[in-house]
Tab-separated table of C-alpha atoms and ligand atoms in Angstrom:
chain	number	residue	atom	x	y	z
A	1	MET	CA	156.957	20.568	-10.611
A	2	PRO	CA	158.936	23.078	-12.886
A	3	GLY	CA	160.911	25.402	-10.536
A	4	CYS	CA	159.665	24.184	-7.564
A	5	ILE	CA	161.790	24.219	-4.485
A	6	TRP	CA	160.287	21.186	-2.954
A	7	GLN	CA	161.558	18.009	-3.172
A	8	GLY	CA	158.797	15.348	-3.359
A	9	GLU	CA	154.886	15.559	-1.731
A	10	LEU	CA	154.538	17.531	1.391
A	11	PRO	CA	151.510	17.190	3.771
A	12	VAL	CA	148.763	19.479	3.250
A	13	ASN	CA	147.459	19.725	6.609
A	14	GLN	CA	148.338	22.489	8.846
A	15	THR	CA	149.663	20.917	11.832
A	16	LYS	CA	153.048	22.102	13.560
A	17	ARG	CA	155.654	19.626	12.400
A	18	LYS	CA	159.119	19.475	13.698
A	19	GLY	CA	159.457	23.211	14.522
A	20	PHE	CA	157.797	24.319	10.888
A	21	TYR	CA	154.274	24.761	9.810
A	22	MET	CA	153.088	23.556	6.776
A	23	GLY	CA	150.844	26.749	6.653
A	24	THR	CA	148.039	28.169	3.960
A	25	VAL	CA	148.897	30.872	1.787
A	26	TYR	CA	145.996	33.170	1.424
A	27	LEU	CA	145.899	35.279	-1.983
A	28	VAL	CA	143.764	38.359	-1.136
A	29	GLY	CA	142.456	40.972	-3.063
A	30	ALA	CA	143.083	44.493	-1.439
A	31	GLY	CA	140.527	46.132	-3.485
A	32	PRO	CA	141.177	48.936	-5.659
A	33	GLY	CA	142.571	51.691	-3.576
A	34	ASP	CA	140.534	52.674	-0.765
A	35	PRO	CA	141.219	50.461	2.171
A	36	GLU	CA	137.655	49.860	3.126
A	37	LEU	CA	136.913	48.176	-0.329
A	38	ILE	CA	138.737	44.904	0.866
A	39	THR	CA	136.075	42.042	1.414
A	40	VAL	CA	135.372	41.294	4.823
A	41	LYS	CA	136.939	37.756	4.440
A	42	GLY	CA	140.038	39.453	3.420
A	43	LEU	CA	140.445	41.867	6.025
A	44	LYS	CA	140.021	38.712	8.245
A	45	ALA	CA	142.910	37.336	6.453
A	46	VAL	CA	145.114	40.190	6.842
A	47	GLN	CA	144.134	40.625	10.691
A	48	GLU	CA	145.267	37.108	11.687
A	49	ALA	CA	148.149	37.094	9.121
A	50	ASP	CA	151.776	35.984	10.753
A	51	CYS	CA	153.162	37.201	7.430
A	52	ILE	CA	151.865	39.563	4.650
A	53	VAL	CA	153.661	39.842	1.229
A	54	TYR	CA	152.454	42.917	-0.370
A	55	ASP	CA	152.687	45.028	-3.638
A	56	ARG	CA	152.713	48.476	-4.493
A	57	LEU	CA	148.976	48.825	-5.321
A	58	ALA	CA	147.572	47.316	-2.170
A	59	SER	CA	146.821	49.908	0.107
A	60	PRO	CA	149.322	50.932	2.858
A	61	GLU	CA	146.377	51.674	5.549
A	62	LEU	CA	145.510	47.652	5.242
A	63	LEU	CA	148.939	46.981	6.998
A	64	ARG	CA	148.189	48.807	9.939
A	65	GLU	CA	145.420	45.941	10.495
A	66	ALA	CA	148.419	43.160	10.868
A	67	LYS	CA	148.745	42.047	14.134
A	68	PRO	CA	151.871	42.710	16.059
A	69	GLY	CA	154.846	40.896	15.004
A	70	CYS	CA	153.493	40.231	11.676
A	71	GLU	CA	156.433	39.938	9.311
A	72	GLN	CA	155.688	42.372	6.220
A	73	ILE	CA	157.566	42.084	2.996
A	74	TYR	CA	157.145	44.756	0.071
A	75	VAL	CA	157.717	42.948	-3.053
A	76	GLY	CA	156.221	45.896	-5.365
A	77	LYS	CA	158.414	48.323	-7.773
A	78	ALA	CA	159.333	51.497	-6.235
A	79	SER	CA	160.829	53.591	-8.785
A	80	HIS	CA	164.762	53.249	-9.168
A	81	ASN	CA	164.253	49.854	-7.720
A	82	HIS	CA	164.217	46.448	-9.148
A	83	THR	CA	160.843	44.650	-8.926
A	84	MET	CA	161.420	41.221	-7.083
A	85	ARG	CA	160.990	38.602	-9.949
A	86	GLN	CA	157.796	37.082	-10.381
A	87	GLU	CA	159.867	33.587	-9.615
A	88	GLU	CA	161.373	34.901	-6.576
A	89	ILE	CA	157.947	35.959	-5.299
A	90	ASN	CA	156.817	32.468	-5.777
A	91	ARG	CA	159.227	30.848	-4.222
A	92	LEU	CA	159.143	33.394	-0.855
A	93	LEU	CA	155.576	32.447	-0.291
A	94	ALA	CA	156.570	29.054	-0.572
A	95	GLU	CA	159.090	29.538	1.660
A	96	LYS	CA	156.928	31.699	4.377
A	97	SER	CA	153.850	28.808	4.410
A	98	ARG	CA	156.878	26.431	6.129
A	99	GLU	CA	157.538	29.143	8.427
A	100	TYR	CA	153.895	30.481	9.234
A	101	GLU	CA	150.603	29.231	9.673
A	102	LYS	CA	148.839	32.218	8.037
A	103	THR	CA	150.723	34.076	5.090
A	104	VAL	CA	148.677	36.499	2.839
A	105	ARG	CA	149.650	37.648	-0.326
A	106	LEU	CA	148.144	40.856	-0.390
A	107	LYS	CA	147.300	42.172	-4.060
A	108	GLY	CA	146.085	45.341	-5.355
A	109	GLY	CA	142.383	45.011	-6.733
A	110	ASP	CA	141.278	41.579	-7.683
A	111	VAL	CA	143.880	38.562	-7.238
A	112	TYR	CA	143.274	37.112	-11.112
A	113	VAL	CA	143.137	40.392	-12.938
A	114	PHE	CA	146.170	41.190	-14.246
A	115	GLY	CA	147.770	40.370	-10.969
A	116	ARG	CA	150.057	37.183	-11.877
A	117	GLY	CA	148.185	35.324	-8.988
A	118	GLY	CA	147.304	32.658	-11.242
A	119	GLU	CA	151.278	32.005	-11.492
A	120	GLU	CA	151.409	32.110	-7.783
A	121	GLY	CA	148.494	29.896	-7.257
A	122	MET	CA	149.892	27.596	-9.944
A	123	TYR	CA	153.455	27.564	-8.376
A	124	LEU	CA	151.989	26.766	-4.817
A	125	LYS	CA	149.950	24.068	-6.123
A	126	ASP	CA	152.614	22.370	-7.720
A	127	CYS	CA	154.592	22.842	-4.590
A	128	GLY	CA	151.795	21.110	-2.580
A	129	VAL	CA	151.187	24.415	-0.480
A	130	PRO	CA	147.556	24.762	0.500
A	131	PHE	CA	146.565	28.279	-0.799
A	132	GLU	CA	142.979	29.743	-0.496
A	133	ILE	CA	142.065	32.763	-3.022
A	134	ILE	CA	140.073	35.704	-1.351
A	135	PRO	CA	138.815	37.749	-4.294
A	136	GLY	CA	138.703	41.430	-4.503
A	137	VAL	CA	137.464	44.512	-6.016
A	138	THR	CA	138.743	45.086	-9.342
A	139	SER	CA	139.707	48.675	-10.118
A	140	ALA	CA	138.637	48.113	-13.910
A	141	ILE	CA	134.946	48.097	-12.545
A	142	ALA	CA	134.871	49.942	-9.104
A	143	GLY	CA	137.351	52.851	-10.616
A	144	PRO	CA	134.631	53.775	-13.280
A	145	ALA	CA	131.754	53.312	-10.760
A	146	CYS	CA	133.364	55.458	-8.225
A	147	ALA	CA	133.914	58.315	-10.830
A	148	GLY	CA	130.289	57.887	-11.786
A	149	ILE	CA	130.839	55.593	-14.938
A	150	PRO	CA	128.740	52.665	-14.848
A	151	VAL	CA	130.400	49.899	-17.035
A	152	THR	CA	127.124	48.669	-18.360
A	153	HIS	CA	123.893	50.157	-18.408
A	154	ARG	CA	120.456	49.034	-20.083
A	155	GLY	CA	120.222	50.491	-23.720
A	156	ILE	CA	123.761	51.549	-23.602
A	157	ALA	CA	126.304	49.180	-23.253
A	158	SER	CA	125.510	45.508	-22.575
A	159	GLY	CA	128.844	44.349	-21.756
A	160	PHE	CA	132.712	45.449	-21.199
A	161	HIS	CA	135.808	44.514	-22.398
A	162	VAL	CA	138.709	44.657	-19.952
A	163	VAL	CA	142.380	44.662	-21.737
A	164	THR	CA	145.754	45.134	-20.416
A	165	ALA	CA	147.605	47.714	-22.921
A	166	HIS	CA	150.806	45.839	-21.215
A	167	SER	CA	151.947	42.255	-22.042
A	168	GLN	CA	154.922	40.132	-22.407
A	169	SER	CA	155.498	40.520	-25.881
A	170	ASP	CA	154.585	43.605	-28.080
A	171	GLN	CA	152.121	45.337	-25.785
A	172	LEU	CA	149.416	46.809	-28.005
A	173	ALA	CA	149.931	44.659	-31.214
A	174	GLU	CA	147.803	42.087	-29.406
A	175	ILE	CA	144.982	44.020	-28.943
A	176	ASP	CA	141.819	43.386	-30.982
A	177	PHE	CA	140.789	46.840	-31.394
A	178	ARG	CA	138.468	45.970	-34.425
A	179	ALA	CA	136.357	43.514	-32.187
A	180	MET	CA	136.291	46.773	-29.398
A	181	ALA	CA	135.425	49.189	-31.990
A	182	GLU	CA	132.429	46.987	-33.669
A	183	GLY	CA	130.837	46.077	-30.399
A	184	LYS	CA	128.840	47.984	-28.371
A	185	GLU	CA	130.604	47.018	-24.856
A	186	THR	CA	132.439	49.609	-22.997
A	187	CYS	CA	136.201	49.343	-23.585
A	188	ILE	CA	137.915	49.183	-20.384
A	189	PHE	CA	142.061	49.598	-20.186
A	190	LEU	CA	144.517	49.091	-17.561
A	191	MET	CA	148.141	49.591	-17.370
A	192	GLY	CA	147.601	52.241	-20.320
A	193	LEU	CA	147.978	55.744	-19.061
A	194	GLY	CA	151.443	55.637	-21.045
A	195	LYS	CA	149.854	54.252	-24.179
A	196	LEU	CA	146.468	56.383	-24.302
A	197	GLU	CA	147.689	58.018	-27.486
A	198	GLU	CA	148.141	54.627	-29.076
A	199	ILE	CA	145.186	53.103	-27.722
A	200	ALA	CA	142.851	56.220	-28.719
A	201	ARG	CA	144.633	55.970	-32.312
A	202	GLY	CA	144.189	51.834	-32.527
A	203	LEU	CA	140.237	52.448	-32.009
A	204	MET	CA	139.977	55.130	-34.256
A	205	ASP	CA	141.942	53.558	-36.748
A	206	ALA	CA	139.482	50.054	-36.343
A	207	GLY	CA	136.539	52.246	-37.139
A	208	MET	CA	135.244	54.060	-33.583
A	209	PRO	CA	134.340	57.615	-34.019
A	210	GLY	CA	136.573	60.062	-32.645
A	211	SER	CA	133.600	61.778	-30.856
A	212	THR	CA	133.305	58.248	-28.671
A	213	GLU	CA	133.181	59.590	-25.026
A	214	ALA	CA	136.294	58.783	-23.167
A	215	ALA	CA	137.486	59.148	-19.377
A	216	VAL	CA	140.624	58.446	-17.601
A	217	ILE	CA	140.350	57.783	-13.710
A	218	SER	CA	143.947	58.138	-11.807
A	219	CYS	CA	144.115	56.866	-8.418
A	220	ALA	CA	140.472	55.579	-8.496
A	221	THR	CA	138.860	55.394	-5.025
A	222	THR	CA	141.366	57.139	-3.193
A	223	ALA	CA	141.711	60.683	-1.741
A	224	ARG	CA	144.107	61.413	-4.891
A	225	GLN	CA	141.514	60.474	-7.402
A	226	GLN	CA	141.348	62.566	-10.477
A	227	VAL	CA	139.146	62.251	-13.497
A	228	CYS	CA	139.613	63.805	-17.094
A	229	VAL	CA	136.591	63.425	-19.378
A	230	SER	CA	137.050	63.873	-23.162
A	231	ASP	CA	136.157	62.323	-26.401
A	232	LEU	CA	138.369	59.574	-27.916
A	233	GLU	CA	140.010	62.074	-30.258
A	234	HIS	CA	141.163	64.123	-27.749
A	235	ILE	CA	141.833	62.373	-24.623
A	236	SER	CA	145.040	61.651	-24.588
A	237	ARG	CA	145.863	65.809	-24.813
A	238	LYS	CA	143.493	66.363	-22.101
A	239	ALA	CA	144.878	63.564	-19.788
A	240	GLY	CA	148.467	64.946	-20.430
A	241	GLU	CA	147.483	68.473	-19.728
A	242	ALA	CA	145.624	67.331	-16.350
A	243	ARG	CA	148.920	65.428	-15.359
A	244	LEU	CA	147.141	62.543	-14.670
A	245	VAL	CA	149.441	59.813	-12.829
A	246	SER	CA	149.382	55.892	-13.045
A	247	PRO	CA	147.688	53.994	-11.522
A	248	ALA	CA	144.930	54.890	-14.053
A	249	VAL	CA	141.653	52.949	-15.678
A	250	ILE	CA	140.785	54.217	-19.209
A	251	VAL	CA	137.352	53.796	-20.320
A	252	VAL	CA	135.709	54.223	-23.333
A	253	GLY	CA	132.108	54.177	-24.518
A	254	GLN	CA	128.822	55.956	-24.045
A	255	VAL	CA	128.589	55.036	-20.359
A	256	VAL	CA	131.180	57.788	-19.930
A	257	SER	CA	128.159	60.290	-20.304
A	258	LEU	CA	126.322	58.934	-17.641
A	259	ARG	CA	128.870	60.652	-15.025
A	260	GLU	CA	126.759	63.752	-15.654
A	261	LYS	CA	124.187	62.100	-13.469
A	262	LEU	CA	125.884	59.710	-11.620
A	263	GLY	CA	129.092	61.688	-10.545
A	264	ALA	CA	129.666	63.194	-7.600
A	265	GLU	CA	131.104	66.640	-8.645
B	301	SAH	N1	144.601	43.392	-9.830
B	301	SAH	C1	144.236	44.932	-10.455
B	301	SAH	C2	144.907	45.148	-11.504
B	301	SAH	C3	146.737	45.097	-11.809
B	301	SAH	S1	146.997	45.937	-13.088
B	301	SAH	C4	143.240	44.869	-10.316
B	301	SAH	O1	142.399	43.947	-10.333
B	301	SAH	O2	142.461	46.263	-10.194
B	301	SAH	C5	147.658	47.519	-12.509
B	301	SAH	C6	146.691	48.468	-13.295
B	301	SAH	O3	145.557	48.459	-12.281
B	301	SAH	C7	147.209	49.792	-13.335
B	301	SAH	O4	148.146	50.017	-14.118
B	301	SAH	C8	145.958	50.547	-13.501
B	301	SAH	O5	145.216	50.454	-14.687
B	301	SAH	C9	145.044	49.656	-12.636
B	301	SAH	N2	144.626	50.139	-11.140
B	301	SAH	C10	145.036	49.544	-9.911
B	301	SAH	N3	144.524	50.346	-8.977
B	301	SAH	C11	144.160	51.485	-9.557
B	301	SAH	C12	143.345	52.567	-9.239
B	301	SAH	N4	143.619	53.070	-7.694
B	301	SAH	N5	143.218	53.813	-10.142
B	301	SAH	C13	143.367	53.518	-11.234
B	301	SAH	N6	143.554	52.281	-11.584
B	301	SAH	C14	144.364	51.468	-10.955
């Protein structure tokens, strides 16, 4: 049990034992931004939670669904503040499961898409804390969709890559641009706005034509949604001129052209 706060086996039922609960932790995907895009099951978990541990990308409106007295703990990154370290979040979840019957860990999008949800689940498992996963609608797919861009389309894109431009070691070095440039799949980048120029360059250096359609969707599915469309060669400059802000999804591929028909504007 590496790094685990528990000593020995703990019971995995939810009965009240000597003043504390051996409760359940629900890892809940909050959806991409629009609070109505949480799942029915996720919303129910939020409404029934005794404690909600939430991060920056989970829609604040969802917290209003919490019952009175629900403890709400913010563990996300605010500018100028330090993020709570992942190990501390893990430990917090295990601690809250002793205090409460139902603890919700509310995370933006889907729990297991770049949200370190897997690490939280593994830690809880190691500690013998029961947890349940309630998947969410990921921004990787819903972001483009709400901007009029289907990530697959018959005859145009038979699949998609979803990659992060941010990683533990050296960010872009790990991206297999060649595989992405050679295939016919849509390329979707999360956490990439600050590296848009390098991403575009990486794809073009790997052989993708500079004329390939590209889009950046900022604050997707919210009232602040902004979309910038260009080709690969100019997307970085255009997104800069439009002053797009994070969070943003980057989409590269022919499917972007479908926005002309499927987009709202
Ligand atoms: N688990 C999340 C992703 C977390 S990583 C999910 O499934 O959506 C954080 C990245 O997600 C951001 O940097 C951004 O690339 C993307 N993202 C999350 N919410 C977004 C939104 N409303 N609009 C655009 N991008 C978003």
